[in-house]
Each structure stands twice: as structure tokens, then as C-alpha cells.
């Protein structure tokens, strides 16, 4: 059985394919162990730590990520992997465990950065005005 899922965070979009295999997890065609920084790598592997330990040995996960920054991509990949595991195993207890740990494992974060406007250095900040 093959499961396709996706995850989003800010402008990053991750698409994950999960199938039976030997425990390989690849992010953009490279092993997850080579992903830098290490914090992003730990974030991507979080769903496997919450699920049973032997679950990773039976499946292959292929994730392609585009857009956003390093941590946004890590969050998007984490969501895609967690959703894929729930779909692949069809396990309600696993879904509940993910939701109890962190809702963003299964639900996309819709927050986006606000666009910059004229008259200031950022979205809301304005340039200072001198009266004297």
C-alpha cells in the first residue's frame, strides 16, 4: 500500500510518500541523517519517536519539500510524515497520540507573514516623525 500526504508551514510545502520498505527516510532524495541543522532533523523524525519504535523499520518515507526556510520546511515535512503514518497504519490510537502531543503534527499552521506596506520599514511599523 502507498500513501501520499502533504503538510504546510508558512510558505513551505512538503509532499510525503509512504510505502512498505526497510526503514529509509529520505528528504529531497537524501537520507534524513544528512539534513542540517540537527534541530530540523530532530523535528522531522518526531512522529517516529511518538509512534512505536518498530514502525520505522517496516516503511520507506520519501519527502519532497519546496519553498520557505529551513525550519518551515522541517515543520512541513513533520506534518506530512505524521499524516502519512496515520493514513498508512489506519490507527486511531496513533492519531490521538499525535494530537495529544502537538496538534500541528496533523493540522497545518495557516499563519503567514504579513506583507510589508509603504510608509514604514515593515508590515505595521512606521518611520519616525520629527516635530522639531
CSV table of N, CA and C in Angstrom, one decimal:
chain,number,residue,atom,x,y,z
A,1,UNK,N,0.8,-1.2,0.0
A,1,UNK,CA,0.0,0.0,0.0
A,1,UNK,C,0.9,1.3,0.0
A,2,UNK,N,0.5,2.3,-0.8
A,2,UNK,CA,1.2,3.5,-0.8
A,2,UNK,C,0.3,4.7,-0.4
A,3,UNK,N,0.8,5.6,0.4
A,3,UNK,CA,0.1,6.7,0.9
A,3,UNK,C,0.8,8.0,0.6
A,4,UNK,N,0.0,8.9,0.0
A,4,UNK,CA,0.5,10.2,-0.3
A,4,UNK,C,-0.1,11.3,0.6
A,5,UNK,N,0.7,12.1,1.2
A,5,UNK,CA,0.2,13.2,2.1
A,5,UNK,C,1.0,14.4,1.9
A,6,UNK,N,0.4,15.5,2.4
A,6,UNK,CA,1.2,16.8,2.4
A,6,UNK,C,1.1,17.5,3.7
A,7,UNK,N,2.0,18.5,3.9
A,7,UNK,CA,2.0,19.3,5.0
A,7,UNK,C,2.5,20.7,4.7
A,8,UNK,N,2.0,21.7,5.4
A,8,UNK,CA,2.4,23.1,5.1
A,8,UNK,C,2.8,23.8,6.4
A,9,UNK,N,3.7,24.8,6.2
A,9,UNK,CA,4.0,25.7,7.3
A,9,UNK,C,4.6,27.0,6.6
A,10,UNK,N,4.0,28.1,6.9
A,10,UNK,CA,4.3,29.4,6.2
A,10,UNK,C,4.3,29.2,4.7
A,11,UNK,N,5.4,29.3,4.0
A,11,UNK,CA,5.3,29.1,2.5
A,11,UNK,C,5.9,27.8,2.1
A,12,UNK,N,6.3,27.0,3.1
A,12,UNK,CA,6.9,25.7,2.8
A,12,UNK,C,5.8,24.6,2.6
A,13,UNK,N,6.0,23.8,1.5
A,13,UNK,CA,5.0,22.7,1.2
A,13,UNK,C,5.8,21.4,1.1
A,14,UNK,N,5.4,20.4,1.9
A,14,UNK,CA,6.1,19.1,1.8
A,14,UNK,C,5.1,18.1,1.4
A,15,UNK,N,5.5,17.2,0.5
A,15,UNK,CA,4.7,16.1,0.0
A,15,UNK,C,5.4,14.8,0.4
A,16,UNK,N,4.7,13.9,1.1
A,16,UNK,CA,5.3,12.6,1.5
A,16,UNK,C,4.7,11.4,0.9
A,17,UNK,N,5.5,10.5,0.5
A,17,UNK,CA,5.0,9.2,0.0
A,17,UNK,C,5.5,8.1,1.0
A,18,UNK,N,4.6,7.3,1.5
A,18,UNK,CA,4.9,6.2,2.5
A,18,UNK,C,4.5,4.9,1.9
A,19,UNK,N,5.5,4.0,1.9
A,19,UNK,CA,5.2,2.6,1.3
A,19,UNK,C,6.0,1.6,2.2
A,20,UNK,N,5.7,0.3,2.0
A,20,UNK,CA,6.4,-0.7,2.8
A,20,UNK,C,7.9,-0.7,2.3
A,21,UNK,N,8.8,-1.0,3.3
A,21,UNK,CA,10.2,-1.0,3.0
A,21,UNK,C,11.1,-1.4,4.1
A,22,UNK,N,12.3,-0.8,4.1
A,22,UNK,CA,13.3,-1.2,5.1
A,22,UNK,C,13.6,-0.1,6.2
A,23,UNK,N,12.8,0.9,6.2
A,23,UNK,CA,13.1,2.0,7.2
A,23,UNK,C,13.9,3.2,6.7
A,24,UNK,N,13.9,3.4,5.4
A,24,UNK,CA,14.6,4.5,4.8
A,24,UNK,C,13.7,5.8,4.9
A,25,UNK,N,14.2,6.9,5.4
A,25,UNK,CA,13.5,8.2,5.4
A,25,UNK,C,14.4,9.1,4.6
A,26,UNK,N,13.9,9.6,3.5
A,26,UNK,CA,14.6,10.5,2.6
A,26,UNK,C,13.9,11.8,2.4
A,27,UNK,N,14.6,12.9,2.6
A,27,UNK,CA,14.1,14.2,2.4
A,27,UNK,C,14.8,14.8,1.2
A,28,UNK,N,14.0,15.1,0.1
A,28,UNK,CA,14.6,15.6,-1.1
A,28,UNK,C,15.7,14.7,-1.6
A,29,UNK,N,15.4,13.4,-1.6
A,29,UNK,CA,16.3,12.4,-2.2
A,29,UNK,C,17.6,12.2,-1.4
A,30,UNK,N,17.7,12.7,-0.2
A,30,UNK,CA,18.9,12.5,0.6
A,30,UNK,C,18.5,11.9,2.0
A,31,UNK,N,19.2,11.0,2.6
A,31,UNK,CA,18.8,10.5,3.9
A,31,UNK,C,18.6,11.6,4.9
A,32,UNK,N,17.6,11.4,5.8
A,32,UNK,CA,17.3,12.4,6.8
A,32,UNK,C,18.5,12.6,7.8
A,33,UNK,N,19.4,11.6,7.9
A,33,UNK,CA,20.5,11.8,8.8
A,33,UNK,C,21.5,12.9,8.3
A,34,UNK,N,21.4,13.2,7.0
A,34,UNK,CA,22.3,14.2,6.5
A,34,UNK,C,21.8,15.6,6.5
A,35,UNK,N,20.5,15.8,7.0
A,35,UNK,CA,19.9,17.1,7.0
A,35,UNK,C,20.5,18.0,8.0
A,36,UNK,N,20.8,19.2,7.7
A,36,UNK,CA,21.4,20.2,8.6
A,36,UNK,C,20.4,21.4,8.7
A,37,UNK,N,20.2,22.0,9.8
A,37,UNK,CA,20.8,21.8,11.1
A,37,UNK,C,20.2,20.6,11.8
A,38,UNK,N,20.8,20.1,12.8
A,38,UNK,CA,20.4,18.9,13.5
A,38,UNK,C,19.0,19.1,14.1
A,39,UNK,N,18.7,20.3,14.5
A,39,UNK,CA,17.4,20.6,15.1
A,39,UNK,C,16.3,20.3,14.1
A,40,UNK,N,16.5,20.7,12.8
A,40,UNK,CA,15.5,20.4,11.8
A,40,UNK,C,15.3,18.9,11.6
A,41,UNK,N,16.4,18.2,11.7
A,41,UNK,CA,16.4,16.7,11.6
A,41,UNK,C,15.6,16.1,12.7
A,42,UNK,N,15.8,16.5,13.9
A,42,UNK,CA,15.1,16.0,15.1
A,42,UNK,C,13.6,16.3,14.9
A,43,UNK,N,13.3,17.5,14.4
A,43,UNK,CA,11.9,17.9,14.2
A,43,UNK,C,11.2,16.9,13.2
A,44,UNK,N,11.9,16.6,12.1
A,44,UNK,CA,11.3,15.8,11.1
A,44,UNK,C,11.1,14.3,11.6
A,45,UNK,N,11.9,13.9,12.5
A,45,UNK,CA,11.8,12.5,13.0
A,45,UNK,C,10.9,12.4,14.2
A,46,UNK,N,10.3,13.5,14.7
A,46,UNK,CA,9.5,13.5,15.9
A,46,UNK,C,8.3,12.5,15.8
A,47,UNK,N,7.6,12.4,14.6
A,47,UNK,CA,6.5,11.4,14.6
A,47,UNK,C,6.9,10.0,14.9
A,48,UNK,N,8.1,9.6,14.5
A,48,UNK,CA,8.6,8.2,14.7
A,48,UNK,C,8.9,8.0,16.2
A,49,UNK,N,9.3,9.1,16.9
A,49,UNK,CA,9.5,8.9,18.4
A,49,UNK,C,8.3,8.8,19.2
A,50,UNK,N,7.2,9.4,18.7
A,50,UNK,CA,5.9,9.3,19.4
A,50,UNK,C,5.2,7.9,19.1
A,51,UNK,N,5.4,7.5,17.8
A,51,UNK,CA,4.8,6.2,17.4
A,51,UNK,C,5.7,5.0,18.0
A,52,UNK,N,5.3,3.8,17.8
A,52,UNK,CA,6.1,2.7,18.3
A,52,UNK,C,7.5,2.7,17.6
A,53,UNK,N,8.5,2.2,18.3
A,53,UNK,CA,9.8,2.2,17.7
A,53,UNK,C,10.0,1.3,16.5
A,54,UNK,N,9.3,0.2,16.4
A,54,UNK,CA,9.5,-0.7,15.3
A,54,UNK,C,8.7,-0.3,14.1
A,55,UNK,N,7.9,0.8,14.1
A,55,UNK,CA,7.1,1.2,13.0
A,55,UNK,C,8.1,1.7,11.8
A,56,UNK,N,9.1,2.4,12.2
A,56,UNK,CA,10.0,2.9,11.2
A,56,UNK,C,10.7,1.8,10.4
A,57,UNK,N,10.9,0.6,11.0
A,57,UNK,CA,11.7,-0.5,10.3
A,57,UNK,C,10.9,-1.1,9.2
A,58,UNK,N,9.6,-0.9,9.1
A,58,UNK,CA,8.7,-1.5,8.1
A,58,UNK,C,8.3,-0.7,6.9
A,59,UNK,N,8.7,0.6,7.0
A,59,UNK,CA,8.2,1.5,5.9
A,59,UNK,C,9.4,2.4,5.3
A,60,UNK,N,9.2,2.8,4.1
A,60,UNK,CA,10.1,3.8,3.5
A,60,UNK,C,9.3,5.1,3.3
A,61,UNK,N,9.9,6.2,3.7
A,61,UNK,CA,9.3,7.6,3.6
A,61,UNK,C,10.1,8.4,2.6
A,62,UNK,N,9.5,8.9,1.6
A,62,UNK,CA,10.1,9.8,0.6
A,62,UNK,C,9.4,11.2,0.7
A,63,UNK,N,10.1,12.2,1.1
A,63,UNK,CA,9.5,13.6,1.2
A,63,UNK,C,10.2,14.5,0.3
A,64,UNK,N,9.4,15.3,-0.4
A,64,UNK,CA,9.9,16.4,-1.2
A,64,UNK,C,9.4,17.7,-0.7
A,65,UNK,N,10.3,18.7,-0.4
A,65,UNK,CA,9.9,19.9,0.2
A,65,UNK,C,10.3,21.1,-0.7
A,66,UNK,N,9.4,22.1,-0.8
A,66,UNK,CA,9.8,23.3,-1.5
A,66,UNK,C,9.3,24.5,-0.9
A,67,UNK,N,9.9,25.7,-1.1
A,67,UNK,CA,9.5,26.9,-0.5
A,67,UNK,C,9.9,27.1,0.9
A,68,UNK,N,9.9,28.3,1.4
A,68,UNK,CA,10.1,28.6,2.8
A,68,UNK,C,11.6,28.5,3.2
A,69,UNK,N,11.8,28.5,4.6
A,69,UNK,CA,13.1,28.4,5.1
A,69,UNK,C,13.4,27.0,5.7
A,70,UNK,N,14.5,26.9,6.3
A,70,UNK,CA,14.9,25.6,6.8
A,70,UNK,C,13.9,25.0,7.9
A,71,UNK,N,13.6,25.8,8.9
A,71,UNK,CA,12.7,25.3,9.9
A,71,UNK,C,11.2,25.2,9.4
A,72,UNK,N,10.8,26.1,8.5
A,72,UNK,CA,9.5,25.9,7.9
A,72,UNK,C,9.3,24.7,7.2
A,73,UNK,N,10.4,24.3,6.4
A,73,UNK,CA,10.4,23.1,5.7
A,73,UNK,C,10.4,21.9,6.6
A,74,UNK,N,11.1,22.0,7.7
A,74,UNK,CA,11.2,20.9,8.7
A,74,UNK,C,9.8,20.7,9.3
A,75,UNK,N,9.1,21.8,9.6
A,75,UNK,CA,7.7,21.6,10.2
A,75,UNK,C,6.8,21.0,9.2
A,76,UNK,N,6.9,21.5,7.9
A,76,UNK,CA,6.0,21.0,6.9
A,76,UNK,C,6.3,19.5,6.7
A,77,UNK,N,7.5,19.0,6.6
A,77,UNK,CA,7.9,17.6,6.5
A,77,UNK,C,7.3,16.8,7.7
A,78,UNK,N,7.5,17.4,8.8
A,78,UNK,CA,7.0,16.7,10.1
A,78,UNK,C,5.5,16.4,10.0
A,79,UNK,N,4.7,17.4,9.5
A,79,UNK,CA,3.3,17.3,9.4
A,79,UNK,C,2.9,16.2,8.3
A,80,UNK,N,3.6,16.3,7.2
A,80,UNK,CA,3.4,15.3,6.1
A,80,UNK,C,3.7,13.9,6.6
A,81,UNK,N,4.8,13.7,7.3
A,81,UNK,CA,5.2,12.4,7.7
A,81,UNK,C,4.1,11.8,8.7
A,82,UNK,N,3.7,12.7,9.7
A,82,UNK,CA,2.8,12.3,10.7
A,82,UNK,C,1.4,11.9,10.1
A,83,UNK,N,1.0,12.7,9.2
A,83,UNK,CA,-0.3,12.4,8.5
A,83,UNK,C,-0.2,11.1,7.7
A,84,UNK,N,1.0,10.9,7.1
A,84,UNK,CA,1.2,9.7,6.3
A,84,UNK,C,1.2,8.5,7.2
A,85,UNK,N,1.8,8.6,8.4
A,85,UNK,CA,1.8,7.4,9.3
A,85,UNK,C,0.4,7.1,9.7
A,86,UNK,N,-0.4,8.1,10.0
A,86,UNK,CA,-1.8,7.8,10.5
A,86,UNK,C,-2.6,7.2,9.4
A,87,UNK,N,-2.4,7.7,8.1
A,87,UNK,CA,-3.1,7.1,7.0
A,87,UNK,C,-2.7,5.7,6.7
A,88,UNK,N,-1.4,5.5,6.7
A,88,UNK,CA,-0.8,4.2,6.4
A,88,UNK,C,-1.2,3.1,7.4
A,89,UNK,N,-1.1,3.4,8.7
A,89,UNK,CA,-1.4,2.4,9.7
A,89,UNK,C,-2.9,2.3,10.0
A,90,UNK,N,-3.6,3.4,9.7
A,90,UNK,CA,-5.1,3.5,9.9
A,90,UNK,C,-5.4,3.2,11.4
A,91,UNK,N,-4.6,3.9,12.3
A,91,UNK,CA,-4.6,3.6,13.7
A,91,UNK,C,-5.1,4.9,14.4
A,92,UNK,N,-6.3,4.7,15.1
A,92,UNK,CA,-6.9,5.8,15.8
A,92,UNK,C,-6.1,6.2,17.0
A,93,UNK,N,-5.5,5.2,17.7
A,93,UNK,CA,-4.7,5.5,18.9
A,93,UNK,C,-3.4,6.3,18.5
A,94,UNK,N,-2.8,6.0,17.4
A,94,UNK,CA,-1.7,6.8,16.9
A,94,UNK,C,-2.1,8.3,16.6
A,95,UNK,N,-3.3,8.4,16.0
A,95,UNK,CA,-3.8,9.8,15.7
A,95,UNK,C,-4.0,10.5,17.0
A,96,UNK,N,-4.6,9.9,18.0
A,96,UNK,CA,-4.9,10.5,19.3
A,96,UNK,C,-3.6,10.9,20.0
A,97,UNK,N,-2.6,10.0,19.9
A,97,UNK,CA,-1.3,10.3,20.5
A,97,UNK,C,-0.6,11.5,19.9
A,98,UNK,N,-0.7,11.6,18.5
A,98,UNK,CA,-0.1,12.8,17.8
A,98,UNK,C,-0.9,14.1,18.2
A,99,UNK,N,-2.2,14.0,18.3
A,99,UNK,CA,-3.0,15.2,18.7
A,99,UNK,C,-2.7,15.6,20.1
A,100,UNK,N,-2.5,14.6,21.0
A,100,UNK,CA,-2.2,15.0,22.4
A,100,UNK,C,-0.9,15.6,22.5
A,101,UNK,N,0.1,15.1,21.8
A,101,UNK,CA,1.5,15.6,21.9
A,101,UNK,C,1.5,17.0,21.3
A,102,UNK,N,1.1,17.2,20.0
A,102,UNK,CA,1.1,18.5,19.4
A,102,UNK,C,0.1,18.5,18.2
A,103,UNK,N,-0.8,19.4,18.2
A,103,UNK,CA,-1.9,19.4,17.2
A,103,UNK,C,-1.3,19.7,15.8
A,104,UNK,N,-0.2,20.5,15.8
A,104,UNK,CA,0.4,20.8,14.5
A,104,UNK,C,1.0,19.6,13.7
A,105,UNK,N,1.1,18.5,14.4
A,105,UNK,CA,1.6,17.3,13.7
A,105,UNK,C,0.6,16.8,12.6
A,106,UNK,N,-0.7,17.1,12.9
A,106,UNK,CA,-1.7,16.6,11.9
A,106,UNK,C,-2.5,17.8,11.3
A,107,UNK,N,-2.4,19.0,11.8
A,107,UNK,CA,-3.1,20.1,11.3
A,107,UNK,C,-2.1,21.2,10.8
A,108,UNK,N,-2.3,21.6,9.6
A,108,UNK,CA,-1.4,22.7,9.0
A,108,UNK,C,-1.6,24.0,9.8
A,109,UNK,N,-0.5,24.7,9.9
A,109,UNK,CA,-0.5,26.0,10.5
A,109,UNK,C,-0.7,27.1,9.4
A,110,UNK,N,-1.9,27.8,9.5
A,110,UNK,CA,-2.3,28.7,8.4
A,110,UNK,C,-1.6,30.1,8.5
A,111,UNK,N,-0.9,30.3,9.6
A,111,UNK,CA,-0.4,31.7,9.8
A,111,UNK,C,0.7,32.0,8.7
A,112,UNK,N,0.6,33.2,8.1
A,112,UNK,CA,1.6,33.7,7.1
A,112,UNK,C,2.1,35.0,7.6
A,113,UNK,N,3.3,35.4,7.1
A,113,UNK,CA,3.9,36.7,7.5
A,113,UNK,C,3.1,37.7,6.7
A,114,UNK,N,2.8,38.8,7.4
A,114,UNK,CA,2.1,39.9,6.8
A,114,UNK,C,2.9,40.7,5.8
A,115,UNK,N,2.4,41.1,4.6
A,115,UNK,CA,3.3,41.8,3.6
A,115,UNK,C,3.6,43.2,4.1
A,116,UNK,N,4.8,43.6,3.7
A,116,UNK,CA,5.2,45.0,4.0
A,116,UNK,C,4.4,46.0,3.3
A,117,UNK,N,4.1,47.1,3.9
A,117,UNK,CA,3.4,48.2,3.3
A,117,UNK,C,4.2,49.5,3.2
A,118,UNK,N,3.8,50.4,2.4
A,118,UNK,CA,4.5,51.7,2.2
A,118,UNK,C,4.4,52.5,3.5
A,119,UNK,N,5.4,53.4,3.6
A,119,UNK,CA,5.4,54.4,4.7
A,119,UNK,C,6.1,53.8,6.0
A,120,UNK,N,6.8,52.7,5.9
A,120,UNK,CA,7.4,52.2,7.0
A,120,UNK,C,8.4,51.1,6.7
A,121,UNK,N,9.2,50.6,7.7
A,121,UNK,CA,10.2,49.6,7.4
A,121,UNK,C,9.6,48.1,7.4
A,122,UNK,N,8.4,48.0,7.9
A,122,UNK,CA,7.8,46.6,8.0
A,122,UNK,C,6.3,46.7,7.7
A,123,UNK,N,5.6,45.6,8.1
A,123,UNK,CA,4.2,45.5,7.9
A,123,UNK,C,3.4,46.5,8.7
A,124,UNK,N,3.7,46.7,9.9
A,124,UNK,CA,3.0,47.6,10.8
A,124,UNK,C,3.8,48.8,11.3
A,125,UNK,N,5.1,48.7,11.4
A,125,UNK,CA,5.9,49.8,11.9
A,125,UNK,C,5.9,50.9,10.9
A,126,UNK,N,6.0,52.1,11.4
A,126,UNK,CA,6.1,53.4,10.6
A,126,UNK,C,7.4,54.1,10.9
A,127,UNK,N,7.8,54.9,9.9
A,127,UNK,CA,9.0,55.7,10.1
A,127,UNK,C,8.7,56.8,11.1
A,128,UNK,N,9.7,57.1,11.9
A,128,UNK,CA,9.5,58.1,13.0
A,128,UNK,C,9.4,59.5,12.3
A,129,UNK,N,8.7,60.4,13.0
A,129,UNK,CA,8.4,61.7,12.5
A,129,UNK,C,8.9,62.7,13.5
A,130,UNK,N,9.7,63.7,13.0
A,130,UNK,CA,10.2,64.7,13.9
A,130,UNK,C,9.4,66.0,13.8
A,131,UNK,N,9.1,66.6,15.0
A,131,UNK,CA,8.3,67.8,15.0
A,131,UNK,C,9.3,69.0,15.1
A,132,UNK,N,10.5,68.8,15.5
A,132,UNK,CA,11.4,70.0,15.6
A,132,UNK,C,12.7,69.7,14.8
